[in-house]
Coordinates of C-alpha atoms in Angstrom, one line a residue:
X1481 CA -6.0 -92.7 4.2
X1482 CA -7.6 -90.0 1.5
X1483 CA -9.4 -88.5 4.3
X1484 CA -6.3 -87.6 6.1
X1485 CA -4.1 -86.6 3.0
X1486 CA -3.6 -83.1 4.4
X1487 CA -1.7 -84.4 7.7
X1488 CA 1.5 -84.1 6.1
X1489 CA 1.0 -80.7 4.2
X1490 CA -0.1 -79.1 7.7
X1491 CA 2.5 -80.7 9.6
X1492 CA 4.1 -77.3 10.3
X1493 CA 0.8 -75.3 10.9
X1494 CA -0.4 -77.0 14.2
X1495 CA -3.6 -74.6 14.2
X1496 CA -4.5 -75.4 10.6
X1497 CA -4.0 -79.2 11.1
X1498 CA -6.3 -79.4 14.5
X1499 CA -9.1 -77.2 12.8
X1500 CA -8.8 -79.6 9.3
X1501 CA -8.7 -82.8 11.7
X1502 CA -11.8 -81.4 13.7
X1503 CA -13.8 -81.1 10.8
X1504 CA -12.7 -84.4 9.1
X1505 CA -13.6 -86.5 12.1
X1506 CA -16.8 -84.6 12.7
X1507 CA -18.2 -87.0 9.9
X1508 CA -16.9 -90.4 11.8
X1509 CA -19.8 -91.3 14.1
X1510 CA -23.2 -92.6 14.5
X1511 CA -26.5 -90.9 15.3
X1512 CA -26.4 -92.2 18.7
X1513 CA -23.1 -91.4 20.0
X1514 CA -23.1 -87.6 21.0
X1515 CA -21.9 -85.1 23.9
X1516 CA -24.3 -82.9 25.8
X1517 CA -23.4 -79.8 27.7
X1518 CA -25.8 -78.8 30.6
X1519 CA -25.6 -75.1 31.7
X1520 CA -27.4 -73.9 34.7
X1521 CA -28.4 -70.9 32.5
X1522 CA -29.8 -70.2 28.9
X1523 CA -27.3 -69.9 26.4
X1524 CA -27.2 -68.1 23.1
X1525 CA -24.7 -70.8 21.7
X1526 CA -25.4 -72.1 18.2
X1527 CA -24.5 -76.0 19.5
X1528 CA -27.3 -78.1 19.3
X1529 CA -26.0 -80.3 22.1
X1530 CA -26.1 -77.5 24.5
X1531 CA -29.1 -77.5 27.3
X1532 CA -29.8 -74.7 29.3
X1533 CA -30.7 -76.9 32.6
X1534 CA -28.6 -79.3 34.8
X1535 CA -29.7 -83.1 34.6
X1536 CA -32.2 -84.4 37.4
X1537 CA -30.3 -84.8 40.8
X1538 CA -27.8 -81.9 40.1
X1539 CA -30.3 -79.0 39.9
X1540 CA -28.8 -77.5 43.5
X1541 CA -25.6 -76.7 41.6
X1542 CA -25.8 -73.0 40.4
X1543 CA -22.6 -72.3 38.8
X1544 CA -21.5 -75.8 37.5
X1545 CA -21.9 -77.0 33.9
X1546 CA -22.2 -80.7 33.3
X1547 CA -20.6 -82.5 30.1
X1548 CA -22.2 -85.9 29.6
X1549 CA -21.1 -88.5 27.1
X1550 CA -23.4 -90.5 25.4
X1551 CA -22.4 -93.8 23.2
X1552 CA -24.3 -96.8 24.6
X1553 CA -23.3 -99.1 22.2
X1554 CA -19.8 -98.7 23.1
X1555 CA -19.6 -97.9 26.8
X1556 CA -19.1 -94.2 25.9
X1557 CA -16.3 -94.7 23.7
X1558 CA -15.6 -91.5 21.5
X1559 CA -16.0 -91.5 18.0
X1560 CA -14.5 -88.9 15.6
X1561 CA -17.7 -87.1 15.6
X1562 CA -17.5 -87.0 19.6
X1563 CA -14.2 -85.9 19.3
X1564 CA -15.1 -82.8 17.3
X1565 CA -17.9 -82.2 19.5
X1566 CA -15.8 -81.9 22.5
X1567 CA -13.7 -79.6 20.7
X1568 CA -17.0 -77.4 20.1
X1569 CA -17.8 -77.4 23.9
X1570 CA -14.5 -76.6 25.1
X1571 CA -14.6 -73.6 22.6
X1572 CA -17.9 -72.5 24.0
X1573 CA -16.8 -72.9 27.6
X1574 CA -13.6 -70.6 26.6
X1575 CA -16.2 -67.9 25.7
X1576 CA -16.1 -65.3 28.9
X1577 CA -19.7 -65.1 28.4
X1578 CA -20.2 -68.5 29.5
X1579 CA -17.3 -69.4 32.0
X1580 CA -17.7 -65.9 33.8
X1581 CA -21.3 -67.5 35.0
X1582 CA -19.3 -70.7 36.1
X1583 CA -17.1 -72.0 38.4
X1584 CA -16.5 -75.7 37.5
X1585 CA -17.5 -78.4 35.0
X1586 CA -18.3 -81.9 35.7
X1587 CA -17.4 -84.6 33.1
X1588 CA -19.4 -87.7 33.3
X1589 CA -20.7 -90.9 31.1
X1590 CA -24.1 -92.0 30.6
X1591 CA -25.3 -95.3 31.5
X1592 CA -23.0 -96.3 34.4
X1593 CA -19.8 -96.1 32.2
X1594 CA -17.4 -93.0 31.8
X1595 CA -15.1 -93.4 28.7
X1596 CA -13.8 -96.5 27.3
X1597 CA -11.2 -94.2 24.7
X1598 CA -11.5 -94.1 21.1
X1599 CA -14.5 -95.9 19.4
X1600 CA -12.6 -99.2 18.0
X1601 CA -15.0 -99.7 15.3
X1602 CA -14.5 -96.3 13.8
X1603 CA -10.9 -96.5 14.3
X1604 CA -10.7 -99.9 12.5
X1605 CA -12.6 -98.6 9.7
X1606 CA -11.2 -95.1 9.2
X1607 CA -8.1 -94.6 11.5
X1608 CA -5.4 -97.1 11.1
X1609 CA -3.2 -95.0 8.8
X1610 CA -0.5 -93.0 10.1
X1611 CA -1.8 -90.0 8.9
X1612 CA -5.4 -90.6 10.4
X1613 CA -3.6 -91.2 14.0
X1614 CA -1.9 -88.1 13.8
X1615 CA -4.9 -86.2 13.0
X1616 CA -6.9 -87.8 16.0
X1617 CA -3.9 -87.2 18.3
X1618 CA -3.7 -83.4 17.3
X1619 CA -7.0 -82.7 17.7
X1620 CA -7.3 -84.4 21.1
X1621 CA -4.2 -83.3 22.4
X1622 CA -5.2 -79.8 21.6
X1623 CA -8.8 -80.1 22.9
X1624 CA -7.7 -81.5 26.3
X1625 CA -4.9 -78.9 26.7
X1626 CA -7.7 -76.3 26.1
X1627 CA -10.0 -78.0 28.5
X1628 CA -7.4 -78.1 31.3
X1629 CA -6.6 -74.6 31.0
X1630 CA -10.1 -73.4 31.2
X1631 CA -10.6 -71.0 34.6
X1632 CA -12.9 -73.4 35.7
X1633 CA -12.6 -76.6 38.3
X1634 CA -13.0 -79.6 36.7
X1635 CA -14.1 -82.7 37.9
X1636 CA -14.3 -86.2 36.4
X1637 CA -17.2 -88.5 37.7
X1638 CA -16.1 -92.1 37.0
X1639 CA -18.4 -94.9 37.0
X1640 CA -17.9 -98.3 35.6
X1641 CA -14.6 -97.7 34.0
X1642 CA -12.1 -95.2 32.3
X1643 CA -10.1 -97.1 29.5
X1644 CA -7.5 -95.9 27.6
X1645 CA -8.3 -92.8 26.0
X1646 CA -11.1 -92.5 28.4
X1647 CA -8.2 -92.5 31.5
X1648 CA -6.5 -89.7 29.2
X1649 CA -9.6 -87.8 29.5
X1650 CA -9.7 -88.2 33.1
X1651 CA -6.4 -87.0 33.7
X1652 CA -7.3 -83.5 31.9
X1653 CA -9.7 -83.1 34.7
X1654 CA -8.4 -81.3 38.1
X1655 CA -10.2 -83.5 40.2
X1656 CA -11.4 -87.3 39.6
X1657 CA -14.1 -88.9 41.9
X1658 CA -14.8 -92.6 41.6
X1659 CA -17.7 -95.0 42.5
X1660 CA -16.2 -97.7 44.9
X1661 CA -16.3 -100.4 41.9
X1662 CA -15.1 -98.4 39.1
X1663 CA -11.7 -98.9 37.6
X1664 CA -8.9 -96.9 35.6
X1665 CA -6.5 -98.6 33.1
X1666 CA -4.3 -97.2 30.4
X1667 CA -4.7 -99.9 27.9
X1668 CA -2.7 -98.3 25.1
X1669 CA 0.4 -100.5 25.6
X1670 CA -1.9 -103.4 24.9
X1671 CA -3.3 -101.9 21.8
X1672 CA 0.3 -101.3 20.7
X1673 CA 0.4 -97.8 20.7
X1674 CA 1.4 -95.1 23.4
X1675 CA -0.9 -92.2 25.0
X1676 CA -2.5 -90.3 22.2
X1677 CA -4.4 -87.5 23.9
X1678 CA -1.5 -86.2 26.6
X1679 CA -2.5 -88.4 29.0
X1680 CA 1.2 -89.5 29.6
X1681 CA 2.3 -86.1 30.4
X1682 CA -0.5 -85.5 32.8
X1683 CA -0.5 -88.8 34.3
X1684 CA 3.3 -88.3 35.2
X1685 CA 2.5 -85.0 36.9
X1686 CA -0.3 -86.6 39.0
X1687 CA 1.3 -89.8 40.0
X1688 CA 4.9 -89.2 39.7
X1689 CA 7.8 -91.4 37.5
X1690 CA 7.5 -94.7 39.0
X1691 CA 3.9 -95.1 39.0
X1692 CA 3.2 -93.3 35.7
X1693 CA 5.9 -95.6 34.1
X1694 CA 4.3 -99.0 35.7
X1695 CA 0.9 -97.8 34.7
X1696 CA 1.8 -97.0 31.0
X1697 CA 3.8 -100.2 30.6
X1698 CA 1.9 -102.7 32.2
X1699 CA -1.6 -101.6 31.8
X1700 CA -2.5 -102.3 35.3
X1701 CA -6.3 -102.1 36.0
X1702 CA -6.5 -99.6 39.3
X1703 CA -9.2 -100.2 41.6
X1704 CA -11.0 -97.2 42.9
X1705 CA -9.0 -97.7 46.2
X1706 CA -5.7 -98.1 44.6
X1707 CA -6.4 -94.9 42.4
X1708 CA -6.9 -93.1 45.9
X1709 CA -3.6 -94.3 47.3
X1710 CA -1.8 -93.2 44.2
X1711 CA -3.7 -89.5 44.1
X1712 CA -5.2 -90.5 40.8
X1713 CA -8.6 -90.1 42.5
X1714 CA -9.7 -87.6 45.1
X1715 CA -12.8 -89.2 46.6
X1716 CA -14.7 -92.6 46.2
X1717 CA -18.4 -93.2 46.8
X1718 CA -20.6 -96.2 47.0
X1719 CA -23.2 -95.9 44.3
X1720 CA -25.5 -98.1 46.1
X1721 CA -25.9 -95.9 49.2
X1722 CA -25.0 -92.5 48.0
X1723 CA -25.2 -92.2 44.1
X1724 CA -23.5 -90.4 41.7
X1725 CA -25.7 -87.5 41.9
X1726 CA -25.3 -87.0 45.4
X1727 CA -21.5 -87.5 45.3
X1728 CA -21.0 -84.7 42.7
X1729 CA -23.3 -82.4 44.6
X1730 CA -21.0 -83.0 47.8
X1731 CA -17.9 -82.6 46.4
X1732 CA -18.8 -79.9 43.9
X1733 CA -20.8 -77.5 46.3
X1734 CA -17.5 -76.0 48.1
X1735 CA -16.5 -74.8 44.5
X1736 CA -20.2 -74.0 43.3
X1737 CA -20.5 -71.5 46.3
X1738 CA -17.4 -69.4 45.4
X1739 CA -17.7 -66.0 43.1
X1740 CA -16.6 -67.1 39.8
X1741 CA -14.1 -64.4 39.6
X1742 CA -12.3 -65.5 43.0
X1743 CA -12.4 -69.5 41.8
X1744 CA -11.2 -68.4 38.4
X1745 CA -8.1 -66.6 40.0
X1746 CA -7.0 -69.4 41.7
X1747 CA -7.4 -71.9 38.5
X1748 CA -5.2 -69.5 36.7
X1749 CA -2.5 -69.1 39.3
X1750 CA -2.6 -73.1 39.6
X1751 CA -2.5 -73.2 35.8
X1752 CA 0.4 -70.8 35.4
X1753 CA 2.5 -72.9 38.1
X1754 CA 1.5 -76.3 36.9
X1755 CA 1.8 -76.0 33.0
X1756 CA 5.1 -74.8 32.6
X1757 CA 7.1 -76.1 29.5
X1758 CA 4.2 -78.6 29.1
X1759 CA 4.2 -78.0 25.4
X1760 CA 7.1 -79.4 24.6
X1761 CA 6.3 -82.5 26.4
X1762 CA 2.9 -83.0 24.9
X1763 CA 4.5 -82.3 21.1
X1764 CA 6.9 -85.1 22.2
X1765 CA 4.4 -87.5 23.3
X1766 CA 2.4 -87.0 20.1
X1767 CA 5.2 -87.9 18.0
X1768 CA 6.2 -91.0 20.0
X1769 CA 2.1 -91.8 19.3
X1770 CA 2.5 -91.5 15.7
X1771 CA 5.4 -93.6 15.1
X1772 CA 3.2 -96.7 16.7
X1773 CA -0.3 -95.8 15.6
X1774 CA -0.6 -97.9 12.4
X1775 CA 2.1 -100.0 13.1
X1776 CA 2.3 -103.8 13.3
X1777 CA 1.6 -104.2 16.9
X1778 CA -1.3 -101.5 16.8
X1779 CA -2.8 -103.1 13.9
X1780 CA -2.5 -106.6 15.4
X1781 CA -4.0 -105.6 18.6
X1782 CA -6.9 -103.9 17.1
X1783 CA -7.6 -106.9 15.1
X1784 CA -7.8 -109.0 18.2
X1785 CA -9.7 -106.2 20.2
X1786 CA -12.5 -106.0 17.6
X1787 CA -12.8 -109.8 17.4
X1788 CA -14.1 -109.8 20.9
X1789 CA -16.4 -106.7 20.1
X1790 CA -18.8 -108.4 18.1
X1791 CA -21.9 -107.5 20.2
X1792 CA -21.8 -103.6 19.3
X1793 CA -19.3 -103.1 22.2
X1794 CA -15.6 -101.2 22.2
X1795 CA -12.7 -102.6 23.4
X1796 CA -12.7 -103.3 27.6
X1797 CA -10.5 -105.8 27.8
X1798 CA -7.9 -105.5 25.3
X1799 CA -5.7 -108.6 24.1
X1800 CA -3.8 -109.7 26.9
X1801 CA -0.1 -108.7 26.5
X1802 CA 2.4 -108.8 29.7
X1803 CA 5.3 -106.3 29.7
X1804 CA 7.7 -109.0 28.5
X1805 CA 5.7 -109.4 25.2
X1806 CA 5.3 -106.1 24.5
X1807 CA 7.1 -104.4 21.6
X1808 CA 10.7 -103.3 22.5
X1809 CA 10.1 -99.9 20.6
X1810 CA 6.6 -99.6 22.6
X1811 CA 8.2 -99.8 25.9
X1812 CA 11.4 -97.7 24.9
X1813 CA 8.9 -95.3 23.7
X1814 CA 7.1 -95.2 27.1
X1815 CA 10.2 -94.9 29.0
X1816 CA 11.5 -91.9 26.9
X1817 CA 8.7 -90.1 27.2
X1818 CA 8.7 -90.7 31.2
X1819 CA 12.6 -89.6 30.8
X1820 CA 11.5 -86.4 29.1
X1821 CA 9.1 -85.7 31.8
X1822 CA 11.6 -86.0 34.7
X1823 CA 14.1 -83.8 32.6
X1824 CA 11.9 -80.9 31.9
X1825 CA 13.0 -77.9 33.6
X1826 CA 9.6 -76.4 34.7
X1827 CA 10.8 -72.7 33.9
X1828 CA 8.6 -69.6 33.7
X1829 CA 5.5 -69.9 31.5
X1830 CA 5.6 -67.8 28.4
X1831 CA 2.9 -65.1 28.7

């Protein structure tokens, strides 16, 4: 609680709240959890986790960056430290000196997993208060919104699973390619909360009202094939025959071949058309999450989940709750979010 005592004082200053949250969350992590940004060229970035070469198997890509998530003990769940690093990397990619040499950015996890959301061990120890949840949500909504608005085509390569916040991270990308056995699951309702990182608004815009409401309220586990049918996935591949690297190269190469100025222009047009009035929706989604984080249903779910993760693993199968067992407040919050998305008038985006 004391770590996040600044939250209420900065509630009316969004930029200051995000900046302070980034620095406080930076201290919540371990030595073996980090992000790495691979660039296909030398960079003057002061960030220690920026490499000037692409991972083995992707060297043929010339204008594509690769962002790798590394947290082997937690199936690539994001600690506070990793959330701060993600914000740092997005800031770097916003620099024209960097993105003017790029067309695309691929987000992937290491070790055969994409991302299992927030690291529950850190969440239980440090992030169970309302103020802490507000700080985490504010930073991640800001970071993923900035990431989505980059002039770069973004691709999530999902192996293993994208759970909770990991599913929200995937929705921040323009495209999602899934290994045939991978799954996507919005488990937030089982954890007694609503989407925290803007994923509810983005999911609605990808799959529509009915599918979004069902996925958020029931925590349905989506196979790669089902995600493809819902248009939540754009491409699937068989790891045994193709491999993730080959799939990435196959999907990304057409984007990689374009002149950066041309692809940037196309992405900016889509951003302008797609993001109209989104800020109001994201702000409301964050308010709903804050009202649930640290509440009885959330704390009960966290306690139950962490009892199942004694072997240094994050929550992959949260406590089972059907929609009938879910808190009425929680379901009402989900429905209110979907109603707001449906009723939003997509007017011109302010310049």
